[in-house]
Short mmCIF file of C-alpha atoms in Angstrom, two decimals:
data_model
loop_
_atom_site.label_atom_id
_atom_site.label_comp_id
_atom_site.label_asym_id
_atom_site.label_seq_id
_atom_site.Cartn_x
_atom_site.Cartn_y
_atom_site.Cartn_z
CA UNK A 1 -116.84 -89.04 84.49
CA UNK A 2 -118.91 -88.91 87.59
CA UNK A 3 -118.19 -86.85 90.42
CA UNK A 4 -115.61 -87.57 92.83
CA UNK A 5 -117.77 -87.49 95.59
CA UNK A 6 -120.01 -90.62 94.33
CA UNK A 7 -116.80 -92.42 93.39
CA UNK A 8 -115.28 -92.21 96.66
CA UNK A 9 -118.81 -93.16 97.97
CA UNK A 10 -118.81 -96.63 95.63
CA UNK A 11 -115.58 -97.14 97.10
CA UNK A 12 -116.51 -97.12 100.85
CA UNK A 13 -119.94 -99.49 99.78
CA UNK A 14 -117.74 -102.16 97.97
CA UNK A 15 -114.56 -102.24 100.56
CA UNK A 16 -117.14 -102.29 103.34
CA UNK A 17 -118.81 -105.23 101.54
CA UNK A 18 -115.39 -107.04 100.83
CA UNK A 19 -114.26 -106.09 104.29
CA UNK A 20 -117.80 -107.55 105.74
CA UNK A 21 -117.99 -111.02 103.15
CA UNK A 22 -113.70 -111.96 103.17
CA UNK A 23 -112.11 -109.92 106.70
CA UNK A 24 -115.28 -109.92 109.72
CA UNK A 25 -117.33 -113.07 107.81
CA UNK A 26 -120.54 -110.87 108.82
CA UNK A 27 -122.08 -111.74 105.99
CA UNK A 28 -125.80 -110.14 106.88
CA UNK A 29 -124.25 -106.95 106.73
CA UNK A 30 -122.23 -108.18 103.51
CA UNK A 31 -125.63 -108.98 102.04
CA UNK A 32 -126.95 -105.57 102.48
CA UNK A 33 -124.41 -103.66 100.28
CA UNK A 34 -126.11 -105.97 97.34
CA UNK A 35 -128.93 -104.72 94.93
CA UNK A 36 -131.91 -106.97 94.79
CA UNK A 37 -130.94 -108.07 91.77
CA UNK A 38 -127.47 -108.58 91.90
CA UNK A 39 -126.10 -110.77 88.81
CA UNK A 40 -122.74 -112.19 89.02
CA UNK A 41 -120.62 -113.34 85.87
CA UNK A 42 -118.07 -115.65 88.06
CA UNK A 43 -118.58 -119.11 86.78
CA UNK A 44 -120.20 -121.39 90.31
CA UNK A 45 -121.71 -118.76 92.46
CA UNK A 46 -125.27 -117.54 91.70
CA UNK A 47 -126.89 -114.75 91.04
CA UNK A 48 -129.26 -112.72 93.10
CA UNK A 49 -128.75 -111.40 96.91
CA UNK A 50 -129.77 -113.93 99.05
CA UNK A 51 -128.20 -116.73 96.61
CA UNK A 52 -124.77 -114.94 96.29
CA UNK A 53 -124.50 -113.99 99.74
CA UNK A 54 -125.67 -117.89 101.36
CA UNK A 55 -123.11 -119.26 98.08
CA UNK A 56 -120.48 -117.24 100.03
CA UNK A 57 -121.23 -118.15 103.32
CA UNK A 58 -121.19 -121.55 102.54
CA UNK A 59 -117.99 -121.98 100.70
CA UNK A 60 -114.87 -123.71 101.50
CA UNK A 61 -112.86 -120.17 101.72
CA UNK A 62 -115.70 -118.37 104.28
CA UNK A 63 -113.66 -119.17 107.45
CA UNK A 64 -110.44 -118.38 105.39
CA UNK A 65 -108.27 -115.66 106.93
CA UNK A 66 -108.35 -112.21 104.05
CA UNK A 67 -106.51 -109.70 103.35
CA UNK A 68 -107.59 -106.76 101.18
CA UNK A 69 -104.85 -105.40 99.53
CA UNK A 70 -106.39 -102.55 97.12
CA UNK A 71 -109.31 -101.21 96.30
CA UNK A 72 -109.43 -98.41 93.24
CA UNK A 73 -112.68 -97.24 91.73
CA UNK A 74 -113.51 -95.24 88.73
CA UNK A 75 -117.24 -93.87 88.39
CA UNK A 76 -119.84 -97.00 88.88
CA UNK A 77 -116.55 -99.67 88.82
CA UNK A 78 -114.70 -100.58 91.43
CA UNK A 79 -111.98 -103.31 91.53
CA UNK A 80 -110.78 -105.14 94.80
CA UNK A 81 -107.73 -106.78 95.00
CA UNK A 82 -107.51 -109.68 97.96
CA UNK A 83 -105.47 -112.45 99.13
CA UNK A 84 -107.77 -115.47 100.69
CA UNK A 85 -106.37 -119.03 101.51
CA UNK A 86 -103.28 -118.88 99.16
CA UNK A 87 -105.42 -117.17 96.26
CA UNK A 88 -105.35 -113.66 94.69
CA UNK A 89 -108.60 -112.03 93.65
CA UNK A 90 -109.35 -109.46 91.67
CA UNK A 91 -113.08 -108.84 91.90
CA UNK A 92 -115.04 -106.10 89.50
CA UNK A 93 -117.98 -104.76 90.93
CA UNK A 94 -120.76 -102.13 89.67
CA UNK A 95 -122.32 -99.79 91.38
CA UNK A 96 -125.98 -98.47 91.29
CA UNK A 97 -127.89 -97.17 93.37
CA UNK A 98 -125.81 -96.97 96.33
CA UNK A 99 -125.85 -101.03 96.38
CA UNK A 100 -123.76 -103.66 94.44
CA UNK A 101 -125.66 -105.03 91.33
CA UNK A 102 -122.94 -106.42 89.20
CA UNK A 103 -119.53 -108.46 89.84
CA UNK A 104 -116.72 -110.48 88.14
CA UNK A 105 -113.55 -111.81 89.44
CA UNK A 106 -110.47 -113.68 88.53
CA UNK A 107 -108.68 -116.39 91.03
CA UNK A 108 -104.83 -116.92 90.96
CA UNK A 109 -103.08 -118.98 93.26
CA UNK A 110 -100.29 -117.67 95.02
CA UNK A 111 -97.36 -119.13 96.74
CA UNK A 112 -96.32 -118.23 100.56
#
């Protein structure tokens, strides 16, 4: 286990980023939490900074009110919990190097 210190720390880079992408839609600043070579797994959005981030921007959900509901992280991981547009998200994120470089995520729908 890593020390609590960086832990904490990957948990301020991702909720900033998830505050920055879903809450503020500031998504320059969202793009700068992101490692070069960020890859995502989620099927439809691409991989790679610029191509996540624009992906984002550009989708149906970007103007959405958010809500962030948790955010727990463990070493490199760190899992989000949100509510956008009647969905709940869980989105998995690495860590390295003080930036993003990995995610994965799981849509629900939710009702009220």
């Amino acid at each position: 286990m890593k020390d609590m210190s960086e832990t904490a720390t990957n948990r301020m880079i991702v909720a900033g980023c998830f505050e920055n992408l879903f809450v503020r839609h500031d998504f320059d600043a969202a793009k700068a939490a992101l490692h070069p070579d960020f890859v995502t797994h989620s099927p439809g959005l691409p991989s790679g900074r610029d191509a996540f981030a624009d992906a984002v921007r550009n989708s149906p959900l970007a103007g959405a009110p958010a809500r962030i509901r948790h955010v727990v992280a463990e070493d490199d991981l760190v899992v989000v919990h949100l509510h956008v547009a009647g969905t709940a998200v869980v989105d998995i994120v690495r860590v390295e190097d003080g930036l993003i470089a990995e995610h994965w995520d799981v849509k629900q729908p939710v009702s009220g």
